[in-house]
């Protein structure tokens, strides 16, 4: 039995080299079950590479990834991944896309109907991806990410390709979904205010100087209750701390 306080995910000493270049080194952190954690950092610091390593999609990363203390080797349906683009298969209906992990034509699974309603698109199951707006397609991608009922959802800048209003809506949908399903989420974001708005914790991945490997430069807990007022002095202080963590490289 696992105690309720045990970490869901433990990342231990992850290091990734591409030839002579070390992108990140000795990256370690843990996520508690149910936590929503944002990962921020300058462009090119290795966020996407790190997320792929956690998802088991990159066998060439050194270190270990443990899910409830079990070392992970390769992809697992307990870890779902959502990308910046919806990556729907154009020839499959929305329903068949959502249920794709169960087989290519499993869209009649009753859980699909429940999920399309949860992401705010009831009745859309028979539509084809080309009939959807960008925001709708990303909602479908969220539903597909949750279909296998993963313990952990990894999201790589999931809403940065949609307009600001759609993005705000999608953030709310994501929060409601993770709460309803008890899913833990690790999200890469490029907008610090969005990270502050919607996370229990923010991790900053940043290199310690030019051509130096990235490491976790800050790990900040945000205790403020939601909805949060980003103009609050406490939020300003947190934003400054994040910026310091990111900017170490830039100066
Ligand atoms: N397959 C690859 N081969 C060589 N270098 C790579 C490869 N994938 C990523 N990189 C390098 O690793 C660094 C981090 O990339 P990435 O993880 O995409 O950064 P981020 O998501 O933080 O913008 C970049 O400098 C990129 O050029
Ligand atoms: Mg990236």
PDB file of C-alpha atoms and ligand atoms in Angstrom:
ATOM      1  CA  UNK A   1       0.000   0.000   0.000  1.00  0.00           C
ATOM      2  CA  UNK A   2       1.165   3.510  -0.693  1.00  0.00           C
ATOM      3  CA  UNK A   3       0.707   6.163   1.936  1.00  0.00           C
ATOM      4  CA  UNK A   4      -1.375   9.146   0.796  1.00  0.00           C
ATOM      5  CA  UNK A   5       1.595  11.465   1.263  1.00  0.00           C
ATOM      6  CA  UNK A   6       3.916   9.419  -0.977  1.00  0.00           C
ATOM      7  CA  UNK A   7       4.921  11.107  -4.220  1.00  0.00           C
ATOM      8  CA  UNK A   8       3.105  10.054  -7.345  1.00  0.00           C
ATOM      9  CA  UNK A   9       6.080  10.897  -9.544  1.00  0.00           C
ATOM     10  CA  UNK A  10       9.727  11.026  -8.663  1.00  0.00           C
ATOM     11  CA  UNK A  11      12.271  12.294 -11.143  1.00  0.00           C
ATOM     12  CA  UNK A  12      15.811  11.442 -10.075  1.00  0.00           C
ATOM     13  CA  UNK A  13      18.965  12.861 -11.551  1.00  0.00           C
ATOM     14  CA  UNK A  14      17.803  13.210 -15.145  1.00  0.00           C
ATOM     15  CA  UNK A  15      20.577  14.235 -17.515  1.00  0.00           C
ATOM     16  CA  UNK A  16      20.299  14.553 -21.300  1.00  0.00           C
ATOM     17  CA  UNK A  17      23.211  15.034 -23.645  1.00  0.00           C
ATOM     18  CA  UNK A  18      23.100  15.646 -27.375  1.00  0.00           C
ATOM     19  CA  UNK A  19      26.655  14.935 -28.511  1.00  0.00           C
ATOM     20  CA  UNK A  20      28.973  17.225 -26.571  1.00  0.00           C
ATOM     21  CA  UNK A  21      26.138  19.420 -25.338  1.00  0.00           C
ATOM     22  CA  UNK A  22      24.420  18.675 -22.024  1.00  0.00           C
ATOM     23  CA  UNK A  23      20.942  20.192 -22.172  1.00  0.00           C
ATOM     24  CA  UNK A  24      20.020  19.495 -18.537  1.00  0.00           C
ATOM     25  CA  UNK A  25      21.825  17.796 -15.712  1.00  0.00           C
ATOM     26  CA  UNK A  26      20.828  16.161 -12.418  1.00  0.00           C
ATOM     27  CA  UNK A  27      17.209  17.269 -12.622  1.00  0.00           C
ATOM     28  CA  UNK A  28      15.323  15.910  -9.616  1.00  0.00           C
ATOM     29  CA  UNK A  29      11.883  16.712  -8.233  1.00  0.00           C
ATOM     30  CA  UNK A  30       8.754  14.972  -7.048  1.00  0.00           C
ATOM     31  CA  UNK A  31       5.053  15.538  -7.664  1.00  0.00           C
ATOM     32  CA  UNK A  32       2.413  14.710  -5.075  1.00  0.00           C
ATOM     33  CA  UNK A  33      -0.809  13.103  -6.264  1.00  0.00           C
ATOM     34  CA  UNK A  34      -3.306  15.732  -7.422  1.00  0.00           C
ATOM     35  CA  UNK A  35      -0.773  18.545  -7.719  1.00  0.00           C
ATOM     36  CA  UNK A  36      -0.880  20.932 -10.682  1.00  0.00           C
ATOM     37  CA  UNK A  37       2.696  21.993 -11.377  1.00  0.00           C
ATOM     38  CA  UNK A  38       3.959  24.366 -14.062  1.00  0.00           C
ATOM     39  CA  UNK A  39       7.399  24.160 -15.626  1.00  0.00           C
ATOM     40  CA  UNK A  40       8.770  27.435 -16.979  1.00  0.00           C
ATOM     41  CA  UNK A  41      12.152  28.452 -18.366  1.00  0.00           C
ATOM     42  CA  UNK A  42      13.817  30.249 -21.258  1.00  0.00           C
ATOM     43  CA  UNK A  43      13.265  28.943 -24.756  1.00  0.00           C
ATOM     44  CA  UNK A  44      15.669  26.126 -25.628  1.00  0.00           C
ATOM     45  CA  UNK A  45      16.480  25.278 -21.981  1.00  0.00           C
ATOM     46  CA  UNK A  46      15.198  21.711 -22.398  1.00  0.00           C
ATOM     47  CA  UNK A  47      11.583  21.772 -21.146  1.00  0.00           C
ATOM     48  CA  UNK A  48      10.145  19.694 -23.998  1.00  0.00           C
ATOM     49  CA  UNK A  49      13.090  17.298 -23.853  1.00  0.00           C
ATOM     50  CA  UNK A  50      12.549  16.854 -20.114  1.00  0.00           C
ATOM     51  CA  UNK A  51       8.815  16.223 -20.555  1.00  0.00           C
ATOM     52  CA  UNK A  52       9.449  13.618 -23.243  1.00  0.00           C
ATOM     53  CA  UNK A  53      11.948  11.891 -20.944  1.00  0.00           C
ATOM     54  CA  UNK A  54       9.364  11.772 -18.127  1.00  0.00           C
ATOM     55  CA  UNK A  55       6.813  10.358 -20.587  1.00  0.00           C
ATOM     56  CA  UNK A  56       9.236   7.543 -21.416  1.00  0.00           C
ATOM     57  CA  UNK A  57       9.566   8.739 -25.009  1.00  0.00           C
ATOM     58  CA  UNK A  58      13.324   9.257 -24.881  1.00  0.00           C
ATOM     59  CA  UNK A  59      15.426   6.252 -23.953  1.00  0.00           C
ATOM     60  CA  UNK A  60      18.659   8.250 -24.121  1.00  0.00           C
ATOM     61  CA  UNK A  61      18.145  10.230 -20.932  1.00  0.00           C
ATOM     62  CA  UNK A  62      20.222   9.203 -17.904  1.00  0.00           C
ATOM     63  CA  UNK A  63      18.587   9.005 -14.478  1.00  0.00           C
ATOM     64  CA  UNK A  64      15.305   7.515 -13.380  1.00  0.00           C
ATOM     65  CA  UNK A  65      11.600   8.242 -13.408  1.00  0.00           C
ATOM     66  CA  UNK A  66       9.474   6.508 -10.775  1.00  0.00           C
ATOM     67  CA  UNK A  67       5.701   6.353 -10.694  1.00  0.00           C
ATOM     68  CA  UNK A  68       4.548   5.306  -7.238  1.00  0.00           C
ATOM     69  CA  UNK A  69       8.098   4.086  -6.638  1.00  0.00           C
ATOM     70  CA  UNK A  70       8.091   1.865  -9.712  1.00  0.00           C
ATOM     71  CA  UNK A  71      10.875   2.680 -12.170  1.00  0.00           C
ATOM     72  CA  UNK A  72       9.405   3.496 -15.588  1.00  0.00           C
ATOM     73  CA  UNK A  73      10.927   2.111 -18.744  1.00  0.00           C
ATOM     74  CA  UNK A  74       9.277   3.433 -21.866  1.00  0.00           C
ATOM     75  CA  UNK A  75       5.800   4.860 -22.327  1.00  0.00           C
ATOM     76  CA  UNK A  76       2.957   3.856 -20.018  1.00  0.00           C
ATOM     77  CA  UNK A  77      -0.777   4.459 -20.248  1.00  0.00           C
ATOM     78  CA  UNK A  78      -0.543   5.799 -16.692  1.00  0.00           C
ATOM     79  CA  UNK A  79       1.191   8.875 -18.134  1.00  0.00           C
ATOM     80  CA  UNK A  80      -0.698  10.896 -20.768  1.00  0.00           C
ATOM     81  CA  UNK A  81       0.843  13.566 -22.967  1.00  0.00           C
ATOM     82  CA  UNK A  82      -0.730  16.593 -24.621  1.00  0.00           C
ATOM     83  CA  UNK A  83       1.145  18.746 -27.108  1.00  0.00           C
ATOM     84  CA  UNK A  84       0.855  22.324 -28.338  1.00  0.00           C
ATOM     85  CA  UNK A  85      -0.950  21.139 -31.472  1.00  0.00           C
ATOM     86  CA  UNK A  86      -3.906  18.776 -31.035  1.00  0.00           C
ATOM     87  CA  UNK A  87      -2.296  16.075 -33.260  1.00  0.00           C
ATOM     88  CA  UNK A  88      -5.672  14.524 -34.120  1.00  0.00           C
ATOM     89  CA  UNK A  89      -5.798  11.926 -36.888  1.00  0.00           C
ATOM     90  CA  UNK A  90      -7.685  13.701 -39.717  1.00  0.00           C
ATOM     91  CA  UNK A  91      -9.371  10.577 -41.090  1.00  0.00           C
ATOM     92  CA  UNK A  92     -10.904   9.528 -37.757  1.00  0.00           C
ATOM     93  CA  UNK A  93     -14.006  11.019 -36.129  1.00  0.00           C
ATOM     94  CA  UNK A  94     -13.623  12.980 -32.895  1.00  0.00           C
ATOM     95  CA  UNK A  95     -14.919   9.956 -30.956  1.00  0.00           C
ATOM     96  CA  UNK A  96     -12.478   7.560 -32.618  1.00  0.00           C
ATOM     97  CA  UNK A  97      -9.636   9.992 -31.989  1.00  0.00           C
ATOM     98  CA  UNK A  98     -10.495  10.188 -28.296  1.00  0.00           C
ATOM     99  CA  UNK A  99     -10.627   6.415 -27.913  1.00  0.00           C
ATOM    100  CA  UNK A 100      -7.661   5.771 -30.192  1.00  0.00           C
ATOM    101  CA  UNK A 101      -5.540   4.243 -27.429  1.00  0.00           C
ATOM    102  CA  UNK A 102      -8.111   1.447 -27.065  1.00  0.00           C
ATOM    103  CA  UNK A 103      -8.084   0.600 -30.782  1.00  0.00           C
ATOM    104  CA  UNK A 104      -8.626   2.605 -33.931  1.00  0.00           C
ATOM    105  CA  UNK A 105     -12.473   2.364 -34.061  1.00  0.00           C
ATOM    106  CA  UNK A 106     -13.502   2.335 -30.409  1.00  0.00           C
ATOM    107  CA  UNK A 107     -15.352   5.624 -30.459  1.00  0.00           C
ATOM    108  CA  UNK A 108     -18.584   3.965 -29.301  1.00  0.00           C
ATOM    109  CA  UNK A 109     -17.061   3.417 -25.848  1.00  0.00           C
ATOM    110  CA  UNK A 110     -19.545   5.097 -23.442  1.00  0.00           C
ATOM    111  CA  UNK A 111     -16.719   6.984 -21.732  1.00  0.00           C
ATOM    112  CA  UNK A 112     -16.168   8.951 -24.936  1.00  0.00           C
ATOM    113  CA  UNK A 113     -19.605  10.593 -24.700  1.00  0.00           C
ATOM    114  CA  UNK A 114     -18.959  11.505 -21.079  1.00  0.00           C
ATOM    115  CA  UNK A 115     -15.585  13.028 -21.953  1.00  0.00           C
ATOM    116  CA  UNK A 116     -16.829  15.125 -24.896  1.00  0.00           C
ATOM    117  CA  UNK A 117     -19.487  16.546 -22.595  1.00  0.00           C
ATOM    118  CA  UNK A 118     -16.915  17.239 -19.880  1.00  0.00           C
ATOM    119  CA  UNK A 119     -14.713  19.206 -22.249  1.00  0.00           C
ATOM    120  CA  UNK A 120     -17.764  21.233 -23.272  1.00  0.00           C
ATOM    121  CA  UNK A 121     -18.433  19.704 -26.718  1.00  0.00           C
ATOM    122  CA  UNK A 122     -21.496  17.492 -26.228  1.00  0.00           C
ATOM    123  CA  UNK A 123     -22.685  15.707 -29.367  1.00  0.00           C
ATOM    124  CA  UNK A 124     -19.519  16.374 -31.384  1.00  0.00           C
ATOM    125  CA  UNK A 125     -18.344  12.751 -31.497  1.00  0.00           C
ATOM    126  CA  UNK A 126     -19.163  12.174 -35.178  1.00  0.00           C
ATOM    127  CA  UNK A 127     -17.435  15.326 -36.451  1.00  0.00           C
ATOM    128  CA  UNK A 128     -14.117  15.154 -38.277  1.00  0.00           C
ATOM    129  CA  UNK A 129     -11.109  17.149 -37.014  1.00  0.00           C
ATOM    130  CA  UNK A 130     -11.217  19.529 -40.028  1.00  0.00           C
ATOM    131  CA  UNK A 131     -14.645  20.747 -38.846  1.00  0.00           C
ATOM    132  CA  UNK A 132     -13.244  21.958 -35.507  1.00  0.00           C
ATOM    133  CA  UNK A 133     -11.748  25.309 -34.493  1.00  0.00           C
ATOM    134  CA  UNK A 134      -8.294  25.260 -32.875  1.00  0.00           C
ATOM    135  CA  UNK A 135      -9.781  25.585 -29.391  1.00  0.00           C
ATOM    136  CA  UNK A 136     -12.279  22.789 -30.030  1.00  0.00           C
ATOM    137  CA  UNK A 137      -9.549  20.519 -31.389  1.00  0.00           C
ATOM    138  CA  UNK A 138      -7.467  21.143 -28.274  1.00  0.00           C
ATOM    139  CA  UNK A 139     -10.467  20.226 -26.090  1.00  0.00           C
ATOM    140  CA  UNK A 140     -10.685  16.962 -28.026  1.00  0.00           C
ATOM    141  CA  UNK A 141      -6.950  16.430 -27.401  1.00  0.00           C
ATOM    142  CA  UNK A 142      -7.614  16.932 -23.665  1.00  0.00           C
ATOM    143  CA  UNK A 143     -10.391  14.339 -23.781  1.00  0.00           C
ATOM    144  CA  UNK A 144      -8.084  11.926 -25.620  1.00  0.00           C
ATOM    145  CA  UNK A 145      -5.358  12.541 -23.010  1.00  0.00           C
ATOM    146  CA  UNK A 146      -7.790  11.607 -20.241  1.00  0.00           C
ATOM    147  CA  UNK A 147      -9.408   8.623 -21.971  1.00  0.00           C
ATOM    148  CA  UNK A 148      -6.914   6.090 -20.575  1.00  0.00           C
ATOM    149  CA  UNK A 149      -7.453   7.649 -17.105  1.00  0.00           C
ATOM    150  CA  UNK A 150      -3.763   8.397 -16.592  1.00  0.00           C
ATOM    151  CA  UNK A 151      -2.439   9.225 -13.124  1.00  0.00           C
ATOM    152  CA  UNK A 152      -0.245  11.908 -14.608  1.00  0.00           C
ATOM    153  CA  UNK A 153      -0.890  14.252 -17.507  1.00  0.00           C
ATOM    154  CA  UNK A 154       2.082  15.979 -19.146  1.00  0.00           C
ATOM    155  CA  UNK A 155       1.213  19.046 -21.212  1.00  0.00           C
ATOM    156  CA  UNK A 156       3.712  20.850 -23.445  1.00  0.00           C
ATOM    157  CA  UNK A 157       2.488  24.449 -23.884  1.00  0.00           C
ATOM    158  CA  UNK A 158      -0.972  23.025 -24.504  1.00  0.00           C
ATOM    159  CA  UNK A 159      -2.802  26.293 -25.097  1.00  0.00           C
ATOM    160  CA  UNK A 160      -0.215  28.576 -26.628  1.00  0.00           C
ATOM    161  CA  UNK A 161      -1.554  28.129 -30.189  1.00  0.00           C
ATOM    162  CA  UNK A 162      -5.037  29.541 -29.377  1.00  0.00           C
ATOM    163  CA  UNK A 163      -6.219  33.097 -28.718  1.00  0.00           C
ATOM    164  CA  UNK A 164      -6.183  34.526 -25.189  1.00  0.00           C
ATOM    165  CA  UNK A 165      -9.910  34.135 -24.486  1.00  0.00           C
ATOM    166  CA  UNK A 166      -9.986  30.535 -25.701  1.00  0.00           C
ATOM    167  CA  UNK A 167      -6.841  29.916 -23.664  1.00  0.00           C
ATOM    168  CA  UNK A 168      -8.457  31.204 -20.476  1.00  0.00           C
ATOM    169  CA  UNK A 169     -11.453  28.932 -21.103  1.00  0.00           C
ATOM    170  CA  UNK A 170      -9.248  25.922 -21.772  1.00  0.00           C
ATOM    171  CA  UNK A 171      -7.324  26.565 -18.545  1.00  0.00           C
ATOM    172  CA  UNK A 172     -10.593  26.412 -16.625  1.00  0.00           C
ATOM    173  CA  UNK A 173     -11.618  23.219 -18.436  1.00  0.00           C
ATOM    174  CA  UNK A 174      -8.261  21.658 -17.607  1.00  0.00           C
ATOM    175  CA  UNK A 175      -8.507  22.604 -13.933  1.00  0.00           C
ATOM    176  CA  UNK A 176     -12.033  21.177 -13.660  1.00  0.00           C
ATOM    177  CA  UNK A 177     -10.979  17.971 -15.437  1.00  0.00           C
ATOM    178  CA  UNK A 178      -7.912  17.349 -13.287  1.00  0.00           C
ATOM    179  CA  UNK A 179      -9.978  17.936 -10.159  1.00  0.00           C
ATOM    180  CA  UNK A 180     -12.817  15.677 -11.313  1.00  0.00           C
ATOM    181  CA  UNK A 181     -10.453  12.858 -12.308  1.00  0.00           C
ATOM    182  CA  UNK A 182      -7.891  13.314  -9.520  1.00  0.00           C
ATOM    183  CA  UNK A 183      -5.218  13.689 -12.202  1.00  0.00           C
ATOM    184  CA  UNK A 184      -1.806  15.143 -11.425  1.00  0.00           C
ATOM    185  CA  UNK A 185      -0.587  17.554 -14.101  1.00  0.00           C
ATOM    186  CA  UNK A 186       2.813  18.894 -15.132  1.00  0.00           C
ATOM    187  CA  UNK A 187       2.496  21.697 -17.685  1.00  0.00           C
ATOM    188  CA  UNK A 188       5.108  23.575 -19.641  1.00  0.00           C
ATOM    189  CA  UNK A 189       4.096  27.206 -19.966  1.00  0.00           C
ATOM    190  CA  UNK A 190       5.671  30.259 -21.465  1.00  0.00           C
ATOM    191  CA  UNK A 191       3.443  32.729 -19.662  1.00  0.00           C
ATOM    192  CA  UNK A 192       4.443  33.312 -16.036  1.00  0.00           C
ATOM    193  CA  UNK A 193       1.114  34.884 -15.090  1.00  0.00           C
ATOM    194  CA  UNK A 194      -0.745  31.819 -16.328  1.00  0.00           C
ATOM    195  CA  UNK A 195       1.587  29.648 -14.288  1.00  0.00           C
ATOM    196  CA  UNK A 196       0.929  31.788 -11.200  1.00  0.00           C
ATOM    197  CA  UNK A 197      -2.779  31.795 -11.854  1.00  0.00           C
ATOM    198  CA  UNK A 198      -3.299  28.082 -12.017  1.00  0.00           C
ATOM    199  CA  UNK A 199      -0.562  26.089 -10.288  1.00  0.00           C
ATOM    200  CA  UNK A 200       0.107  24.631  -6.886  1.00  0.00           C
ATOM    201  CA  UNK A 201       3.807  24.880  -7.662  1.00  0.00           C
ATOM    202  CA  UNK A 202       6.052  26.366 -10.316  1.00  0.00           C
ATOM    203  CA  UNK A 203       9.388  24.830 -11.276  1.00  0.00           C
ATOM    204  CA  UNK A 204      11.937  26.956 -13.132  1.00  0.00           C
ATOM    205  CA  UNK A 205      14.291  25.081 -15.458  1.00  0.00           C
ATOM    206  CA  UNK A 206      17.221  27.296 -16.358  1.00  0.00           C
ATOM    207  CA  UNK A 207      20.903  27.110 -17.242  1.00  0.00           C
ATOM    208  CA  UNK A 208      23.367  28.589 -14.763  1.00  0.00           C
ATOM    209  CA  UNK A 209      25.127  30.520 -17.545  1.00  0.00           C
ATOM    210  CA  UNK A 210      25.976  30.465 -21.243  1.00  0.00           C
ATOM    211  CA  UNK A 211      26.370  26.912 -22.542  1.00  0.00           C
ATOM    212  CA  UNK A 212      25.820  25.488 -19.077  1.00  0.00           C
ATOM    213  CA  UNK A 213      23.332  22.666 -18.557  1.00  0.00           C
ATOM    214  CA  UNK A 214      19.913  23.583 -17.201  1.00  0.00           C
ATOM    215  CA  UNK A 215      18.820  22.539 -13.740  1.00  0.00           C
ATOM    216  CA  UNK A 216      15.864  23.301 -11.487  1.00  0.00           C
ATOM    217  CA  UNK A 217      16.680  26.881 -10.489  1.00  0.00           C
ATOM    218  CA  UNK A 218      13.502  27.500  -8.451  1.00  0.00           C
ATOM    219  CA  UNK A 219      10.754  25.332  -6.967  1.00  0.00           C
ATOM    220  CA  UNK A 220       8.040  27.618  -5.660  1.00  0.00           C
ATOM    221  CA  UNK A 221       4.882  26.631  -3.860  1.00  0.00           C
ATOM    222  CA  UNK A 222       1.852  28.892  -4.392  1.00  0.00           C
ATOM    223  CA  UNK A 223      -0.444  28.666  -1.434  1.00  0.00           C
ATOM    224  CA  UNK A 224      -2.811  31.489  -2.405  1.00  0.00           C
ATOM    225  CA  UNK A 225      -6.397  30.325  -2.777  1.00  0.00           C
ATOM    226  CA  UNK A 226      -8.176  30.527  -6.133  1.00  0.00           C
ATOM    227  CA  UNK A 227      -9.355  32.674  -7.804  1.00  0.00           C
ATOM    228  CA  UNK A 228      -6.094  34.544  -7.481  1.00  0.00           C
ATOM    229  CA  UNK A 229      -5.534  38.235  -7.867  1.00  0.00           C
ATOM    230  CA  UNK A 230      -2.330  38.590  -9.869  1.00  0.00           C
ATOM    231  CA  UNK A 231      -1.967  42.226  -8.734  1.00  0.00           C
ATOM    232  CA  UNK A 232      -1.688  41.091  -5.125  1.00  0.00           C
ATOM    233  CA  UNK A 233       1.740  42.097  -3.678  1.00  0.00           C
ATOM    234  CA  UNK A 234       2.392  38.455  -2.697  1.00  0.00           C
ATOM    235  CA  UNK A 235       1.884  37.444  -6.361  1.00  0.00           C
ATOM    236  CA  UNK A 236       4.240  40.212  -7.505  1.00  0.00           C
ATOM    237  CA  UNK A 237       6.883  38.852  -5.151  1.00  0.00           C
ATOM    238  CA  UNK A 238       6.413  35.335  -6.543  1.00  0.00           C
ATOM    239  CA  UNK A 239       6.647  36.667 -10.109  1.00  0.00           C
ATOM    240  CA  UNK A 240       9.942  38.400  -9.225  1.00  0.00           C
ATOM    241  CA  UNK A 241      11.313  35.179  -7.757  1.00  0.00           C
ATOM    242  CA  UNK A 242      10.406  33.281 -10.943  1.00  0.00           C
ATOM    243  CA  UNK A 243      11.957  35.956 -13.136  1.00  0.00           C
ATOM    244  CA  UNK A 244      15.159  35.861 -11.108  1.00  0.00           C
ATOM    245  CA  UNK A 245      15.309  32.101 -11.565  1.00  0.00           C
ATOM    246  CA  UNK A 246      14.841  32.418 -15.320  1.00  0.00           C
ATOM    247  CA  UNK A 247      17.046  35.456 -15.827  1.00  0.00           C
ATOM    248  CA  UNK A 248      20.213  34.047 -14.300  1.00  0.00           C
ATOM    249  CA  UNK A 249      21.200  33.096 -17.841  1.00  0.00           C
ATOM    250  CA  UNK A 250      20.251  36.328 -19.497  1.00  0.00           C
ATOM    251  CA  UNK A 251      22.586  38.596 -17.498  1.00  0.00           C
TER     252      UNK A 251
HETATM  253  N1  LIG B   1      17.069  15.573 -31.281  1.00  0.00           N
HETATM  254  C1  LIG B   1      17.876  16.583 -30.923  1.00  0.00           C
HETATM  255  N2  LIG B   1      19.158  16.649 -31.366  1.00  0.00           N
HETATM  256  C2  LIG B   1      19.977  17.651 -30.989  1.00  0.00           C
HETATM  257  N3  LIG B   1      19.630  18.638 -30.163  1.00  0.00           N
HETATM  258  C3  LIG B   1      18.366  18.638 -29.682  1.00  0.00           C
HETATM  259  C4  LIG B   1      17.424  17.610 -30.037  1.00  0.00           C
HETATM  260  N4  LIG B   1      16.247  17.861 -29.391  1.00  0.00           N
HETATM  261  C5  LIG B   1      16.451  18.996 -28.680  1.00  0.00           C
HETATM  262  N5  LIG B   1      17.717  19.448 -28.862  1.00  0.00           N
HETATM  263  C6  LIG B   1      18.296  20.641 -28.249  1.00  0.00           C
HETATM  264  O1  LIG B   1      18.009  20.623 -26.878  1.00  0.00           O
HETATM  265  C7  LIG B   1      17.736  21.951 -26.427  1.00  0.00           C
HETATM  266  C8  LIG B   1      16.438  21.968 -25.678  1.00  0.00           C
HETATM  267  O2  LIG B   1      15.347  21.813 -26.570  1.00  0.00           O
HETATM  268  P1  LIG B   1      13.850  21.817 -26.059  1.00  0.00           P
HETATM  269  O3  LIG B   1      13.689  20.746 -25.049  1.00  0.00           O
HETATM  270  O4  LIG B   1      12.985  21.760 -27.246  1.00  0.00           O
HETATM  271  O5  LIG B   1      13.748  23.242 -25.338  1.00  0.00           O
HETATM  272  P2  LIG B   1      12.456  24.042 -24.821  1.00  0.00           P
HETATM  273  O6  LIG B   1      11.283  23.138 -24.908  1.00  0.00           O
HETATM  274  O7  LIG B   1      12.798  24.451 -23.417  1.00  0.00           O
HETATM  275  O8  LIG B   1      12.339  25.258 -25.689  1.00  0.00           O
HETATM  276  C9  LIG B   1      17.744  22.844 -27.642  1.00  0.00           C
HETATM  277  O9  LIG B   1      18.965  23.536 -27.691  1.00  0.00           O
HETATM  278  C10 LIG B   1      17.628  21.894 -28.796  1.00  0.00           C
HETATM  279  O10 LIG B   1      18.308  22.389 -29.910  1.00  0.00           O
HETATM  280 MG1  LIG B   2       9.498  23.261 -25.980  1.00  0.00          MG
END
